């Protein structure tokens, strides 16, 4: 932790749709008494008008590959990286603001590439990347999420793009592993959230 900064609980949770980011963020907020919980989805909606018709941010992440021609694994990741450069810059600013103000904060986001965060953010934030190893379970969770967290956002549409999401997931996991991010399989939801809470309380999930 940077010298002179107050010890606050700032938590960054990454993962593609359906892995439990929103549910686990809510659980952590309740258990840790954190009042500020932000979603990267809303940050993206805020940014979109600022970019006009620029397809770089206007397209959904599962369609961002179109800027590179054919839908290949490589182009899916390229499109994701392009959008992540914009999103991670905004996320970094939010984290730095929370660090400097000594505020407790949880931010959950699809866009998660730790190399795009400043060293100050990485050194003062608890970082987790969530995934589901079993593809069928992942699909089922996407379809079922309308019953829990996203009441007006049927997961069936997102499940149609599970291939793209899982490509993004695998790339983000690879990058996260290089920055000591805790990578958590949420197949067992109850166990995963207990593990994350314990790591935060013990201070085991900081980069520094």
Coordinates of N, CA and C in Angstrom, one line a residue:
X1 N 0.8 -1.2 0.0 CA 0.0 0.0 0.0 C 0.9 1.2 0.0
X2 N 0.5 2.3 -0.7 CA 1.2 3.5 -0.8 C 1.3 4.2 0.5
X3 N 2.5 4.7 0.9 CA 2.6 5.3 2.2 C 1.7 6.6 2.3
X4 N 1.1 6.7 3.4 CA 0.3 7.9 3.7 C -1.2 7.7 3.3
X5 N -1.5 6.6 2.7 CA -2.9 6.4 2.3 C -3.6 5.7 3.4
X6 N -4.9 6.1 3.7 CA -5.7 5.4 4.7 C -6.0 4.0 4.2
X7 N -6.2 3.0 5.1 CA -6.5 1.7 4.7 C -8.0 1.6 4.5
X8 N -8.4 1.5 3.2 CA -9.8 1.3 2.9 C -10.0 0.0 2.1
X9 N -11.2 -0.5 2.1 CA -11.5 -1.7 1.3 C -12.0 -1.3 -0.1
X10 N -11.1 -1.5 -1.1 CA -11.5 -1.2 -2.4 C -11.4 -2.5 -3.2
X11 N -12.4 -3.0 -3.8 CA -12.5 -4.3 -4.4 C -12.9 -4.2 -5.8
X12 N -12.1 -4.8 -6.7 CA -12.4 -4.9 -8.1 C -12.7 -6.3 -8.5
X13 N -13.8 -6.5 -9.1 CA -14.3 -7.9 -9.4 C -14.5 -7.9 -10.9
X14 N -13.8 -8.8 -11.6 CA -14.0 -9.0 -13.1 C -14.6 -10.3 -13.4
X15 N -15.2 -10.3 -14.6 CA -15.7 -11.6 -15.1 C -16.8 -11.3 -16.2
X16 N -17.0 -12.3 -17.0 CA -18.0 -12.1 -18.1 C -19.4 -12.3 -17.5
X17 N -20.4 -12.0 -18.2 CA -21.8 -12.2 -17.7 C -22.0 -13.7 -17.3
X18 N -22.8 -13.8 -16.2 CA -23.2 -15.1 -15.7 C -22.3 -15.8 -14.7
X19 N -21.2 -15.2 -14.4 CA -20.3 -15.8 -13.4 C -20.6 -15.4 -11.9
X20 N -21.5 -14.4 -11.7 CA -21.9 -14.1 -10.4 C -21.3 -12.8 -9.9
X21 N -20.8 -11.9 -10.7 CA -20.2 -10.6 -10.3 C -21.1 -9.8 -9.4
X22 N -22.4 -9.6 -9.9 CA -23.3 -8.8 -9.2 C -23.7 -9.4 -7.9
X23 N -24.0 -10.6 -7.9 CA -24.5 -11.3 -6.7 C -23.4 -11.3 -5.6
X24 N -22.2 -11.6 -6.0 CA -21.1 -11.7 -5.1 C -20.7 -10.3 -4.6
X25 N -20.8 -9.3 -5.5 CA -20.5 -7.9 -5.0 C -21.5 -7.5 -4.0
X26 N -22.8 -7.8 -4.2 CA -23.8 -7.5 -3.2 C -23.6 -8.2 -1.9
X27 N -23.2 -9.4 -1.9 CA -22.9 -10.2 -0.7 C -21.7 -9.5 0.1
X28 N -20.6 -9.1 -0.7 CA -19.5 -8.5 0.0 C -19.8 -7.2 0.6
X29 N -20.7 -6.4 -0.2 CA -21.1 -5.1 0.3 C -21.8 -5.2 1.7
X30 N -22.7 -6.2 1.8 CA -23.4 -6.4 3.0 C -22.5 -6.9 4.1
X31 N -21.7 -7.8 3.8 CA -20.8 -8.4 4.9 C -19.8 -7.4 5.4
X32 N -19.3 -6.6 4.5 CA -18.2 -5.7 4.8 C -18.7 -4.2 5.1
X33 N -20.0 -4.0 5.0 CA -20.5 -2.7 5.3 C -20.1 -1.6 4.3
X34 N -20.0 -2.0 3.0 CA -19.5 -1.1 1.9 C -20.7 -0.5 1.3
X35 N -20.8 0.9 1.2 CA -22.0 1.6 0.7 C -21.9 1.8 -0.8
X36 N -20.7 1.9 -1.3 CA -20.5 2.3 -2.7 C -20.3 1.0 -3.6
X37 N -21.2 0.7 -4.5 CA -21.1 -0.5 -5.3 C -21.4 0.0 -6.8
X38 N -20.4 -0.1 -7.6 CA -20.5 0.3 -9.0 C -20.4 -0.8 -10.0
X39 N -21.1 -0.6 -11.1 CA -21.1 -1.6 -12.2 C -20.4 -1.0 -13.4
X40 N -19.5 -1.8 -14.1 CA -18.9 -1.3 -15.3 C -19.9 -1.1 -16.4
X41 N -21.0 -1.8 -16.4 CA -22.1 -1.6 -17.4 C -22.6 -0.1 -17.4
X42 N -22.7 0.4 -16.2 CA -23.2 1.8 -16.1 C -22.1 2.8 -16.6
X43 N -20.9 2.5 -16.3 CA -19.8 3.3 -16.7 C -19.8 3.4 -18.3
X44 N -20.0 2.2 -18.9 CA -20.0 2.2 -20.4 C -21.1 3.0 -20.9
X45 N -22.3 2.9 -20.3 CA -23.4 3.7 -20.8 C -23.2 5.2 -20.6
X46 N -22.5 5.6 -19.6 CA -22.1 7.0 -19.4 C -21.1 7.4 -20.5
X47 N -20.2 6.5 -20.9 CA -19.2 6.9 -21.9 C -19.7 6.9 -23.3
X48 N -20.7 6.1 -23.6 CA -21.2 6.0 -25.0 C -21.5 7.3 -25.7
X49 N -22.3 8.2 -25.0 CA -22.7 9.4 -25.7 C -21.4 10.3 -26.0
X50 N -20.4 10.1 -25.3 CA -19.2 10.9 -25.5 C -18.4 10.5 -26.7
X51 N -18.7 9.3 -27.2 CA -18.0 8.8 -28.4 C -18.8 8.8 -29.7
X52 N -20.0 9.5 -29.6 CA -20.8 9.6 -30.8 C -21.1 8.3 -31.5
X53 N -20.9 8.2 -32.8 CA -21.2 6.9 -33.5 C -20.0 6.0 -33.6
X54 N -19.0 6.3 -32.8 CA -17.8 5.5 -32.9 C -18.1 4.0 -32.5
X55 N -18.0 3.1 -33.4 CA -18.4 1.7 -33.1 C -17.5 1.0 -32.1
X56 N -16.4 1.6 -31.8 CA -15.4 1.0 -30.8 C -16.1 0.8 -29.5
X57 N -17.0 1.7 -29.1 CA -17.6 1.6 -27.8 C -19.1 1.4 -27.9
X58 N -19.7 1.7 -29.1 CA -21.1 1.5 -29.2 C -21.5 0.1 -29.4
X59 N -20.7 -0.7 -30.0 CA -21.0 -2.2 -30.2 C -20.9 -2.9 -28.8
X60 N -21.7 -4.0 -28.7 CA -21.6 -4.9 -27.6 C -20.2 -5.6 -27.7
X61 N -19.7 -6.0 -26.6 CA -18.3 -6.6 -26.7 C -18.3 -7.9 -27.5
X62 N -19.4 -8.6 -27.6 CA -19.4 -9.8 -28.4 C -19.5 -9.5 -29.9
X63 N -19.7 -8.3 -30.3 CA -19.7 -7.9 -31.7 C -18.5 -7.1 -32.0
X64 N -17.6 -6.8 -31.1 CA -16.5 -5.9 -31.3 C -15.5 -6.5 -32.3
X65 N -15.5 -7.8 -32.5 CA -14.6 -8.4 -33.5 C -14.8 -7.9 -34.9
X66 N -16.0 -7.4 -35.2 CA -16.4 -7.0 -36.5 C -15.5 -5.9 -37.1
X67 N -14.8 -5.2 -36.3 CA -13.8 -4.2 -36.7 C -12.6 -4.8 -37.4
X68 N -12.5 -6.2 -37.2 CA -11.3 -6.8 -37.8 C -11.6 -7.9 -38.8
X69 N -12.9 -7.9 -39.3 CA -13.3 -8.8 -40.4 C -14.0 -10.0 -39.9
X70 N -13.4 -11.2 -40.1 CA -14.1 -12.4 -39.7 C -14.1 -12.7 -38.2
X71 N -15.1 -13.5 -37.8 CA -15.1 -13.8 -36.4 C -14.2 -15.0 -36.1
X72 N -13.0 -14.7 -35.6 CA -12.1 -15.7 -35.1 C -11.8 -15.4 -33.7
X73 N -11.2 -16.4 -33.0 CA -10.8 -16.3 -31.6 C -9.9 -15.0 -31.4
X74 N -9.0 -14.9 -32.3 CA -8.0 -13.7 -32.2 C -8.8 -12.4 -32.4
X75 N -9.7 -12.3 -33.3 CA -10.4 -11.0 -33.5 C -11.4 -10.8 -32.4
X76 N -12.0 -11.8 -31.8 CA -12.8 -11.6 -30.6 C -12.0 -10.9 -29.5
X77 N -10.8 -11.4 -29.3 CA -10.0 -10.8 -28.2 C -9.5 -9.4 -28.6
X78 N -9.2 -9.2 -29.9 CA -8.8 -7.9 -30.3 C -9.8 -6.8 -30.1
X79 N -11.1 -7.2 -30.4 CA -12.2 -6.3 -30.2 C -12.4 -6.0 -28.7
X80 N -12.2 -7.0 -27.9 CA -12.4 -6.8 -26.4 C -11.3 -5.9 -25.9
X81 N -10.0 -6.1 -26.4 CA -8.9 -5.3 -25.9 C -9.2 -3.8 -26.3
X82 N -9.7 -3.6 -27.5 CA -10.0 -2.2 -27.9 C -10.9 -1.5 -27.0
X83 N -12.0 -2.2 -26.7 CA -13.0 -1.6 -25.7 C -12.4 -1.5 -24.3
X84 N -11.6 -2.5 -23.9 CA -11.0 -2.5 -22.6 C -10.1 -1.3 -22.4
X85 N -9.4 -0.8 -23.4 CA -8.5 0.3 -23.3 C -9.3 1.6 -22.8
X86 N -10.5 1.7 -23.3 CA -11.4 2.8 -22.9 C -11.9 2.6 -21.5
X87 N -12.5 1.5 -21.3 CA -13.1 1.2 -20.0 C -12.1 1.1 -18.9
X88 N -11.0 0.5 -19.1 CA -10.0 0.4 -18.0 C -9.4 1.8 -17.6
X89 N -9.4 2.7 -18.5 CA -8.9 4.0 -18.2 C -9.9 4.7 -17.2
X90 N -11.2 4.5 -17.5 CA -12.2 5.1 -16.6 C -12.2 4.4 -15.2
X91 N -12.1 3.0 -15.3 CA -12.0 2.3 -14.0 C -10.9 2.7 -13.2
X92 N -9.7 2.9 -13.8 CA -8.5 3.3 -13.1 C -8.8 4.6 -12.4
X93 N -9.4 5.6 -13.0 CA -9.7 6.9 -12.4 C -10.6 6.7 -11.2
X94 N -11.6 5.9 -11.3 CA -12.5 5.6 -10.2 C -11.8 5.0 -9.0
X95 N -10.9 4.0 -9.3 CA -10.2 3.4 -8.2 C -9.2 4.4 -7.5
X96 N -8.5 5.2 -8.3 CA -7.6 6.2 -7.7 C -8.4 7.2 -6.9
X97 N -9.5 7.6 -7.3 CA -10.3 8.5 -6.5 C -10.7 7.9 -5.2
X98 N -11.1 6.7 -5.2 CA -11.5 6.0 -4.0 C -10.3 5.8 -3.0
X99 N -9.1 5.5 -3.6 CA -7.9 5.4 -2.8 C -7.5 6.7 -2.2
X100 N -7.5 7.8 -2.9 CA -7.1 9.1 -2.4 C -8.1 9.6 -1.4
X101 N -9.4 9.2 -1.5 CA -10.4 9.7 -0.6 C -10.6 8.8 0.6
X102 N -9.9 7.6 0.6 CA -10.0 6.7 1.7 C -11.4 6.1 1.8
X103 N -12.1 5.9 0.6 CA -13.4 5.3 0.6 C -13.5 3.8 0.3
X104 N -14.4 3.2 0.9 CA -14.7 1.8 0.6 C -15.5 1.7 -0.7
X105 N -15.2 0.8 -1.5 CA -15.8 0.7 -2.8 C -15.7 -0.7 -3.4
X106 N -16.8 -1.1 -4.1 CA -16.8 -2.4 -4.9 C -17.1 -2.0 -6.3
X107 N -16.3 -2.4 -7.2 CA -16.6 -2.2 -8.7 C -16.5 -3.5 -9.4
X108 N -17.6 -3.9 -10.1 CA -17.6 -5.1 -10.8 C -17.7 -4.8 -12.3
X109 N -17.0 -5.6 -13.1 CA -16.9 -5.2 -14.5 C -16.6 -6.4 -15.4
X110 N -17.1 -6.3 -16.6 CA -16.7 -7.3 -17.6 C -15.3 -7.1 -18.1
X111 N -14.9 -5.8 -18.2 CA -13.6 -5.4 -18.7 C -12.6 -5.5 -17.6
X112 N -11.6 -6.4 -17.7 CA -10.7 -6.7 -16.6 C -9.4 -7.1 -17.2
X113 N -8.5 -6.1 -17.4 CA -7.1 -6.4 -17.8 C -6.2 -5.6 -16.9
X114 N -5.6 -6.2 -15.9 CA -4.9 -5.5 -14.9 C -3.7 -4.7 -15.4
X115 N -3.1 -5.1 -16.5 CA -2.0 -4.4 -17.0 C -2.3 -3.0 -17.4
X116 N -3.6 -2.7 -17.6 CA -4.1 -1.4 -18.0 C -4.4 -0.5 -16.8
X117 N -4.2 -1.0 -15.6 CA -4.4 -0.2 -14.4 C -3.1 0.4 -14.0
X118 N -3.1 1.5 -13.4 CA -1.9 2.1 -12.8 C -1.4 1.3 -11.7
X119 N -0.1 1.5 -11.4 CA 0.5 0.7 -10.3 C -0.1 1.1 -9.0
X120 N -0.5 2.4 -8.9 CA -1.1 2.8 -7.7 C -2.4 2.1 -7.4
X121 N -3.2 1.9 -8.5 CA -4.5 1.2 -8.3 C -4.2 -0.3 -8.0
X122 N -3.3 -0.9 -8.7 CA -3.0 -2.4 -8.5 C -2.5 -2.6 -7.1
X123 N -1.8 -1.7 -6.5 CA -1.2 -1.9 -5.2 C -2.1 -1.6 -4.1
X124 N -3.3 -1.1 -4.3 CA -4.2 -0.7 -3.2 C -5.6 -1.3 -3.4
X125 N -5.7 -2.2 -4.2 CA -7.1 -2.8 -4.5 C -7.0 -4.3 -4.4
X126 N -8.1 -4.8 -3.8 CA -8.3 -6.3 -3.8 C -8.9 -6.7 -5.1
X127 N -8.2 -7.5 -5.9 CA -8.7 -7.8 -7.2 C -9.0 -9.3 -7.4
X128 N -10.2 -9.6 -8.0 CA -10.6 -11.0 -8.2 C -11.1 -11.1 -9.6
X129 N -10.8 -12.2 -10.2 CA -11.4 -12.5 -11.5 C -12.3 -13.8 -11.4
X130 N -13.5 -13.7 -11.7 CA -14.5 -14.8 -11.5 C -14.7 -15.6 -12.8
X131 N -14.8 -16.9 -12.7 CA -15.1 -17.7 -13.9 C -15.9 -18.9 -13.5
X132 N -16.5 -19.6 -14.5 CA -17.2 -20.8 -14.4 C -16.5 -21.8 -15.3
X133 N -15.9 -22.9 -14.8 CA -15.2 -23.8 -15.6 C -16.1 -24.6 -16.6
X134 N -17.2 -25.0 -16.1 CA -18.1 -25.9 -16.8 C -19.0 -25.0 -17.8
X135 N -18.9 -25.2 -19.1 CA -19.6 -24.4 -20.0 C -21.1 -24.5 -19.9
X136 N -21.6 -25.8 -19.7 CA -23.1 -25.9 -19.6 C -23.6 -25.2 -18.4
X137 N -22.9 -25.3 -17.2 CA -23.3 -24.6 -16.0 C -23.3 -23.1 -16.3
X138 N -22.3 -22.6 -17.0 CA -22.2 -21.2 -17.3 C -23.5 -20.7 -18.2
X139 N -23.8 -21.5 -19.1 CA -25.0 -21.2 -20.0 C -26.3 -21.2 -19.1
X140 N -26.4 -22.2 -18.2 CA -27.6 -22.3 -17.4 C -27.7 -21.0 -16.4
X141 N -26.5 -20.6 -15.9 CA -26.5 -19.4 -15.0 C -26.9 -18.2 -15.8
X142 N -26.5 -18.1 -17.0 CA -26.9 -16.9 -17.8 C -28.4 -16.8 -18.0
X143 N -28.9 -18.0 -18.4 CA -30.4 -18.0 -18.6 C -31.2 -17.7 -17.3
X144 N -30.6 -18.2 -16.2 CA -31.3 -18.1 -14.9 C -31.2 -16.8 -14.2
X145 N -30.2 -16.0 -14.6 CA -29.9 -14.8 -13.9 C -31.1 -13.8 -13.8
X146 N -32.1 -13.9 -14.7 CA -33.2 -13.0 -14.7 C -34.0 -13.2 -13.4
X147 N -33.9 -14.3 -12.8 CA -34.6 -14.6 -11.5 C -34.0 -14.0 -10.3
X148 N -32.7 -13.5 -10.5 CA -32.0 -13.0 -9.3 C -31.6 -11.6 -9.4
X149 N -30.8 -11.2 -10.4 CA -30.2 -9.9 -10.4 C -30.6 -9.0 -11.5
X150 N -30.9 -9.5 -12.7 CA -31.1 -8.7 -13.9 C -32.6 -9.0 -14.3
X151 N -33.5 -8.3 -13.6 CA -34.9 -8.7 -13.8 C -35.5 -8.4 -15.2
X152 N -35.0 -7.4 -15.9 CA -35.5 -7.1 -17.2 C -34.4 -7.3 -18.3
X153 N -33.5 -8.2 -18.0 CA -32.4 -8.5 -19.0 C -32.3 -10.0 -19.2
X154 N -33.1 -10.6 -20.0 CA -33.1 -12.1 -20.2 C -31.7 -12.5 -20.6
X155 N -31.2 -13.5 -19.9 CA -29.9 -14.1 -20.3 C -29.8 -14.9 -21.5
X156 N -31.0 -15.2 -22.1 CA -31.0 -16.0 -23.3 C -30.2 -15.3 -24.4
X157 N -30.4 -14.0 -24.5 CA -29.7 -13.3 -25.6 C -28.2 -13.4 -25.3
X158 N -27.7 -13.3 -24.1 CA -26.3 -13.3 -23.8 C -25.8 -14.8 -24.0
X159 N -26.6 -15.7 -23.7 CA -26.2 -17.1 -23.9 C -25.9 -17.5 -25.3
X160 N -26.5 -16.7 -26.2 CA -26.3 -16.9 -27.7 C -24.8 -16.6 -28.0
X161 N -24.2 -15.8 -27.2 CA -22.8 -15.3 -27.4 C -21.9 -15.9 -26.4
X162 N -22.2 -17.1 -25.9 CA -21.3 -17.7 -24.9 C -20.0 -18.0 -25.4
X163 N -19.9 -18.4 -26.7 CA -18.6 -18.6 -27.3 C -17.7 -17.4 -27.2
X164 N -18.2 -16.3 -27.6 CA -17.4 -15.0 -27.5 C -17.0 -14.7 -26.1
X165 N -18.0 -14.8 -25.2 CA -17.7 -14.5 -23.8 C -16.6 -15.4 -23.2
X166 N -16.7 -16.7 -23.5 CA -15.7 -17.6 -23.0 C -14.3 -17.4 -23.6
X167 N -14.2 -16.9 -24.8 CA -12.9 -16.5 -25.3 C -12.3 -15.4 -24.5
X168 N -13.2 -14.4 -24.3 CA -12.8 -13.2 -23.5 C -12.4 -13.6 -22.1
X169 N -13.2 -14.5 -21.5 CA -12.9 -15.0 -20.2 C -11.5 -15.7 -20.1
X170 N -11.2 -16.5 -21.0 CA -9.9 -17.2 -21.0 C -8.7 -16.3 -21.2
X171 N -8.9 -15.3 -22.0 CA -7.8 -14.3 -22.2 C -7.6 -13.5 -20.9
X172 N -8.7 -13.0 -20.3 CA -8.7 -12.2 -19.1 C -8.0 -13.0 -18.0
X173 N -8.4 -14.3 -17.9 CA -7.8 -15.2 -16.9 C -6.3 -15.3 -17.1
X174 N -5.8 -15.4 -18.3 CA -4.4 -15.5 -18.6 C -3.7 -14.3 -18.2
X175 N -4.3 -13.1 -18.5 CA -3.6 -11.8 -18.2 C -3.7 -11.6 -16.6
X176 N -4.8 -12.0 -16.0 CA -4.9 -11.8 -14.6 C -3.9 -12.6 -13.8
X177 N -3.6 -13.8 -14.3 CA -2.7 -14.7 -13.6 C -1.3 -14.1 -13.6
X178 N -1.0 -13.2 -14.5 CA 0.4 -12.6 -14.6 C 0.5 -11.5 -13.6
X179 N -0.6 -11.1 -13.0 CA -0.6 -9.9 -12.0 C -1.1 -10.3 -10.6
X180 N -1.0 -11.6 -10.3 CA -1.3 -12.1 -9.0 C -2.8 -11.8 -8.6
X181 N -3.7 -11.7 -9.6 CA -5.1 -11.6 -9.3 C -5.6 -12.9 -8.9
X182 N -6.5 -12.9 -7.9 CA -7.1 -14.1 -7.4 C -8.2 -14.6 -8.4
X183 N -8.0 -15.7 -9.0 CA -8.9 -16.3 -10.0 C -9.8 -17.3 -9.3
X184 N -11.1 -17.0 -9.3 CA -12.0 -17.8 -8.5 C -13.1 -18.5 -9.4
X185 N -13.2 -19.8 -9.3 CA -14.2 -20.6 -9.9 C -15.5 -20.5 -9.1
X186 N -16.6 -19.9 -9.7 CA -17.8 -19.7 -9.0 C -18.9 -20.8 -9.2
X187 N -18.4 -22.0 -9.7 CA -19.3 -23.1 -9.9 C -20.1 -23.4 -8.6
X188 N -19.4 -23.4 -7.5 CA -20.0 -23.5 -6.2 C -20.1 -22.1 -5.6
X189 N -21.2 -21.5 -5.8 CA -21.4 -20.0 -5.5 C -21.2 -19.7 -4.0
X190 N -21.7 -20.5 -3.2 CA -21.6 -20.3 -1.7 C -20.2 -20.4 -1.3
X191 N -19.5 -21.4 -1.8 CA -18.1 -21.6 -1.4 C -17.2 -20.4 -1.9
X192 N -17.5 -20.0 -3.2 CA -16.7 -19.0 -3.8 C -16.8 -17.7 -3.0
X193 N -18.0 -17.3 -2.7 CA -18.2 -16.0 -2.0 C -17.6 -16.0 -0.6
X194 N -17.6 -17.2 0.1 CA -16.9 -17.3 1.4 C -15.4 -17.2 1.3
X195 N -14.9 -17.8 0.2 CA -13.5 -17.7 0.0 C -13.0 -16.3 -0.3
X196 N -13.8 -15.6 -1.1 CA -13.4 -14.2 -1.5 C -13.5 -13.3 -0.2
X197 N -14.5 -13.5 0.6 CA -14.7 -12.7 1.8 C -13.5 -12.9 2.7
X198 N -13.1 -14.2 2.9 CA -12.0 -14.5 3.8 C -10.7 -13.9 3.3
X199 N -10.5 -14.0 2.0 CA -9.2 -13.4 1.4 C -9.2 -11.9 1.7
X200 N -10.3 -11.2 1.5 CA -10.3 -9.8 1.7 C -10.0 -9.5 3.2
X201 N -10.7 -10.2 4.1 CA -10.5 -9.9 5.5 C -9.1 -10.2 6.0
X202 N -8.4 -11.2 5.4 CA -7.1 -11.5 5.7 C -6.0 -10.7 4.9
X203 N -6.5 -9.9 4.0 CA -5.6 -9.1 3.1 C -4.8 -9.9 2.2
X204 N -5.3 -11.1 1.7 CA -4.6 -12.0 0.8 C -4.9 -11.7 -0.6
X205 N -5.7 -10.7 -0.9 CA -6.1 -10.5 -2.3 C -5.5 -9.2 -2.9
X206 N -4.6 -8.6 -2.2 CA -3.9 -7.4 -2.8 C -2.8 -7.8 -3.6
X207 N -2.5 -7.0 -4.7 CA -1.4 -7.2 -5.6 C -0.1 -7.0 -4.9
X208 N 0.0 -6.0 -4.1 CA 1.3 -5.6 -3.5 C 1.5 -6.5 -2.3

